[in-house]
Amino acid sequence: MLPDETIDRAADTLAKFRNNNALNDILDQYAVLIEDYKRLKSDYEEEREGRERYKQLARGQERKPFALAVVDGDGYIFNERFVKDGEEGGSRAAKQLNDTLMLYPRHQQ
């Protein structure tokens, strides 16, 4: 990629040569090329920055391990105290399961 100074110098040079009418068509095309190049360079830099952000995010995810628990309740007999208390017992059972699951990975380290 050309540095911005080179592009700016090219644009200045273009402005100086515009006085010559015989070269106007070529200079107009050159001006379009410079603008296209600036746009492409900007797009490229944005994509490169986005890729770097993605890499940093991915590296951050590597440091955040997680656990997944799948519970198959078919045939499982709940503790009678949870069943007896109906909906409130179900909420307590869910909280106890969640609390236990949150503690389990810490004990594995």
PDB file of C-alpha atoms in Angstrom:
ATOM      1  CA  MET A   1       0.000   0.000   0.000  1.00  0.00           C
ATOM      2  CA  LEU A   2       1.215   3.490  -0.778  1.00  0.00           C
ATOM      3  CA  PRO A   3       1.612   5.803   2.193  1.00  0.00           C
ATOM      4  CA  ASP A   4      -0.782   8.744   2.492  1.00  0.00           C
ATOM      5  CA  GLU A   5       2.023  11.241   1.737  1.00  0.00           C
ATOM      6  CA  THR A   6       2.680   9.613  -1.632  1.00  0.00           C
ATOM      7  CA  ILE A   7      -1.006   9.700  -2.484  1.00  0.00           C
ATOM      8  CA  ASP A   8      -1.242  13.365  -1.464  1.00  0.00           C
ATOM      9  CA  ARG A   9       1.821  14.239  -3.553  1.00  0.00           C
ATOM     10  CA  ALA A  10       0.279  12.454  -6.522  1.00  0.00           C
ATOM     11  CA  ALA A  11      -2.923  14.437  -6.041  1.00  0.00           C
ATOM     12  CA  ASP A  12      -0.910  17.694  -5.880  1.00  0.00           C
ATOM     13  CA  THR A  13       1.004  16.748  -9.026  1.00  0.00           C
ATOM     14  CA  LEU A  14      -2.283  16.020 -10.739  1.00  0.00           C
ATOM     15  CA  ALA A  15      -3.608  19.469  -9.833  1.00  0.00           C
ATOM     16  CA  LYS A  16      -0.496  21.115 -11.348  1.00  0.00           C
ATOM     17  CA  PHE A  17      -0.833  19.228 -14.626  1.00  0.00           C
ATOM     18  CA  ARG A  18      -4.543  20.004 -15.012  1.00  0.00           C
ATOM     19  CA  ASN A  19      -3.612  23.280 -16.714  1.00  0.00           C
ATOM     20  CA  ASN A  20      -2.535  21.369 -19.797  1.00  0.00           C
ATOM     21  CA  ASN A  21      -5.784  20.747 -21.765  1.00  0.00           C
ATOM     22  CA  ALA A  22      -4.298  18.002 -23.931  1.00  0.00           C
ATOM     23  CA  LEU A  23      -3.866  15.738 -20.899  1.00  0.00           C
ATOM     24  CA  ASN A  24      -7.219  16.421 -19.200  1.00  0.00           C
ATOM     25  CA  ASP A  25      -8.770  13.058 -20.092  1.00  0.00           C
ATOM     26  CA  ILE A  26      -5.771  11.124 -18.845  1.00  0.00           C
ATOM     27  CA  LEU A  27      -5.581  13.261 -15.728  1.00  0.00           C
ATOM     28  CA  ASP A  28      -9.285  12.745 -15.026  1.00  0.00           C
ATOM     29  CA  GLN A  29      -8.790   9.007 -15.248  1.00  0.00           C
ATOM     30  CA  TYR A  30      -5.774   9.316 -12.977  1.00  0.00           C
ATOM     31  CA  ALA A  31      -7.856  11.273 -10.460  1.00  0.00           C
ATOM     32  CA  VAL A  32     -10.480   8.531 -10.483  1.00  0.00           C
ATOM     33  CA  LEU A  33      -7.761   5.941  -9.914  1.00  0.00           C
ATOM     34  CA  ILE A  34      -6.404   7.911  -6.956  1.00  0.00           C
ATOM     35  CA  GLU A  35      -9.870   8.160  -5.386  1.00  0.00           C
ATOM     36  CA  ASP A  36     -10.534   4.470  -5.991  1.00  0.00           C
ATOM     37  CA  TYR A  37      -7.185   3.630  -4.448  1.00  0.00           C
ATOM     38  CA  LYS A  38      -7.938   5.756  -1.372  1.00  0.00           C
ATOM     39  CA  ARG A  39     -11.299   3.994  -0.955  1.00  0.00           C
ATOM     40  CA  LEU A  40      -9.739   0.559  -1.361  1.00  0.00           C
ATOM     41  CA  LYS A  41      -6.964   1.403   1.086  1.00  0.00           C
ATOM     42  CA  SER A  42      -9.517   2.585   3.634  1.00  0.00           C
ATOM     43  CA  ASP A  43     -11.595  -0.583   3.165  1.00  0.00           C
ATOM     44  CA  TYR A  44      -8.474  -2.714   3.487  1.00  0.00           C
ATOM     45  CA  GLU A  45      -7.434  -0.995   6.718  1.00  0.00           C
ATOM     46  CA  GLU A  46     -10.928  -1.400   8.182  1.00  0.00           C
ATOM     47  CA  GLU A  47     -10.918  -5.103   7.333  1.00  0.00           C
ATOM     48  CA  ARG A  48      -7.454  -5.533   8.807  1.00  0.00           C
ATOM     49  CA  GLU A  49      -8.536  -3.791  12.029  1.00  0.00           C
ATOM     50  CA  GLY A  50     -11.675  -5.944  12.146  1.00  0.00           C
ATOM     51  CA  ARG A  51      -9.591  -9.067  11.739  1.00  0.00           C
ATOM     52  CA  GLU A  52      -7.305  -7.986  14.583  1.00  0.00           C
ATOM     53  CA  ARG A  53     -10.324  -7.319  16.818  1.00  0.00           C
ATOM     54  CA  TYR A  54     -11.646 -10.778  15.951  1.00  0.00           C
ATOM     55  CA  LYS A  55      -8.286 -12.368  16.798  1.00  0.00           C
ATOM     56  CA  GLN A  56      -8.187 -10.568  20.147  1.00  0.00           C
ATOM     57  CA  LEU A  57     -11.748 -11.654  20.888  1.00  0.00           C
ATOM     58  CA  ALA A  58     -10.911 -15.246  19.971  1.00  0.00           C
ATOM     59  CA  ARG A  59      -7.823 -15.157  22.191  1.00  0.00           C
ATOM     60  CA  GLY A  60      -9.974 -13.830  25.020  1.00  0.00           C
ATOM     61  CA  GLN A  61     -12.459 -16.661  24.566  1.00  0.00           C
ATOM     62  CA  GLU A  62      -9.659 -19.204  24.945  1.00  0.00           C
ATOM     63  CA  ARG A  63      -9.162 -17.900  28.462  1.00  0.00           C
ATOM     64  CA  LYS A  64     -12.830 -18.236  29.418  1.00  0.00           C
ATOM     65  CA  PRO A  65     -13.563 -21.941  29.758  1.00  0.00           C
ATOM     66  CA  PHE A  66     -17.148 -23.024  30.231  1.00  0.00           C
ATOM     67  CA  ALA A  67     -19.077 -26.103  31.218  1.00  0.00           C
ATOM     68  CA  LEU A  68     -22.249 -27.463  29.663  1.00  0.00           C
ATOM     69  CA  ALA A  69     -24.665 -29.596  31.653  1.00  0.00           C
ATOM     70  CA  VAL A  70     -27.329 -31.692  29.970  1.00  0.00           C
ATOM     71  CA  VAL A  71     -29.996 -33.016  32.307  1.00  0.00           C
ATOM     72  CA  ASP A  72     -32.176 -35.930  31.240  1.00  0.00           C
ATOM     73  CA  GLY A  73     -35.030 -35.981  33.730  1.00  0.00           C
ATOM     74  CA  ASP A  74     -36.782 -39.101  32.400  1.00  0.00           C
ATOM     75  CA  GLY A  75     -37.219 -41.532  35.251  1.00  0.00           C
ATOM     76  CA  TYR A  76     -35.407 -39.281  37.716  1.00  0.00           C
ATOM     77  CA  ILE A  77     -37.033 -39.240  41.144  1.00  0.00           C
ATOM     78  CA  PHE A  78     -36.966 -35.789  42.689  1.00  0.00           C
ATOM     79  CA  ASN A  79     -36.332 -35.300  46.359  1.00  0.00           C
ATOM     80  CA  GLU A  80     -39.714 -35.578  48.079  1.00  0.00           C
ATOM     81  CA  ARG A  81     -39.381 -32.180  49.775  1.00  0.00           C
ATOM     82  CA  PHE A  82     -39.180 -30.486  46.347  1.00  0.00           C
ATOM     83  CA  VAL A  83     -42.162 -32.433  44.989  1.00  0.00           C
ATOM     84  CA  LYS A  84     -44.235 -31.730  48.086  1.00  0.00           C
ATOM     85  CA  ASP A  85     -43.770 -27.955  47.762  1.00  0.00           C
ATOM     86  CA  GLY A  86     -45.019 -27.842  44.144  1.00  0.00           C
ATOM     87  CA  GLU A  87     -43.917 -24.858  42.084  1.00  0.00           C
ATOM     88  CA  GLU A  88     -41.863 -23.378  44.920  1.00  0.00           C
ATOM     89  CA  GLY A  89     -40.149 -26.739  45.368  1.00  0.00           C
ATOM     90  CA  GLY A  90     -39.392 -26.839  41.645  1.00  0.00           C
ATOM     91  CA  SER A  91     -37.802 -23.395  41.865  1.00  0.00           C
ATOM     92  CA  ARG A  92     -35.682 -24.492  44.830  1.00  0.00           C
ATOM     93  CA  ALA A  93     -34.671 -27.677  42.982  1.00  0.00           C
ATOM     94  CA  ALA A  94     -33.592 -25.611  39.962  1.00  0.00           C
ATOM     95  CA  LYS A  95     -31.626 -23.225  42.188  1.00  0.00           C
ATOM     96  CA  GLN A  96     -29.905 -26.110  43.977  1.00  0.00           C
ATOM     97  CA  LEU A  97     -29.015 -27.725  40.648  1.00  0.00           C
ATOM     98  CA  ASN A  98     -27.648 -24.404  39.362  1.00  0.00           C
ATOM     99  CA  ASP A  99     -25.638 -23.801  42.539  1.00  0.00           C
ATOM    100  CA  THR A 100     -24.188 -27.316  42.396  1.00  0.00           C
ATOM    101  CA  LEU A 101     -23.274 -26.914  38.725  1.00  0.00           C
ATOM    102  CA  MET A 102     -21.561 -23.592  39.446  1.00  0.00           C
ATOM    103  CA  LEU A 103     -19.411 -25.221  42.149  1.00  0.00           C
ATOM    104  CA  TYR A 104     -18.508 -28.400  40.228  1.00  0.00           C
ATOM    105  CA  PRO A 105     -15.992 -26.932  37.725  1.00  0.00           C
ATOM    106  CA  ARG A 106     -14.124 -25.172  40.534  1.00  0.00           C
ATOM    107  CA  HIS A 107     -13.542 -28.510  42.258  1.00  0.00           C
ATOM    108  CA  GLN A 108     -12.087 -29.989  39.051  1.00  0.00           C
ATOM    109  CA  GLN A 109      -9.184 -27.533  38.782  1.00  0.00           C
TER     110      GLN A 109
END
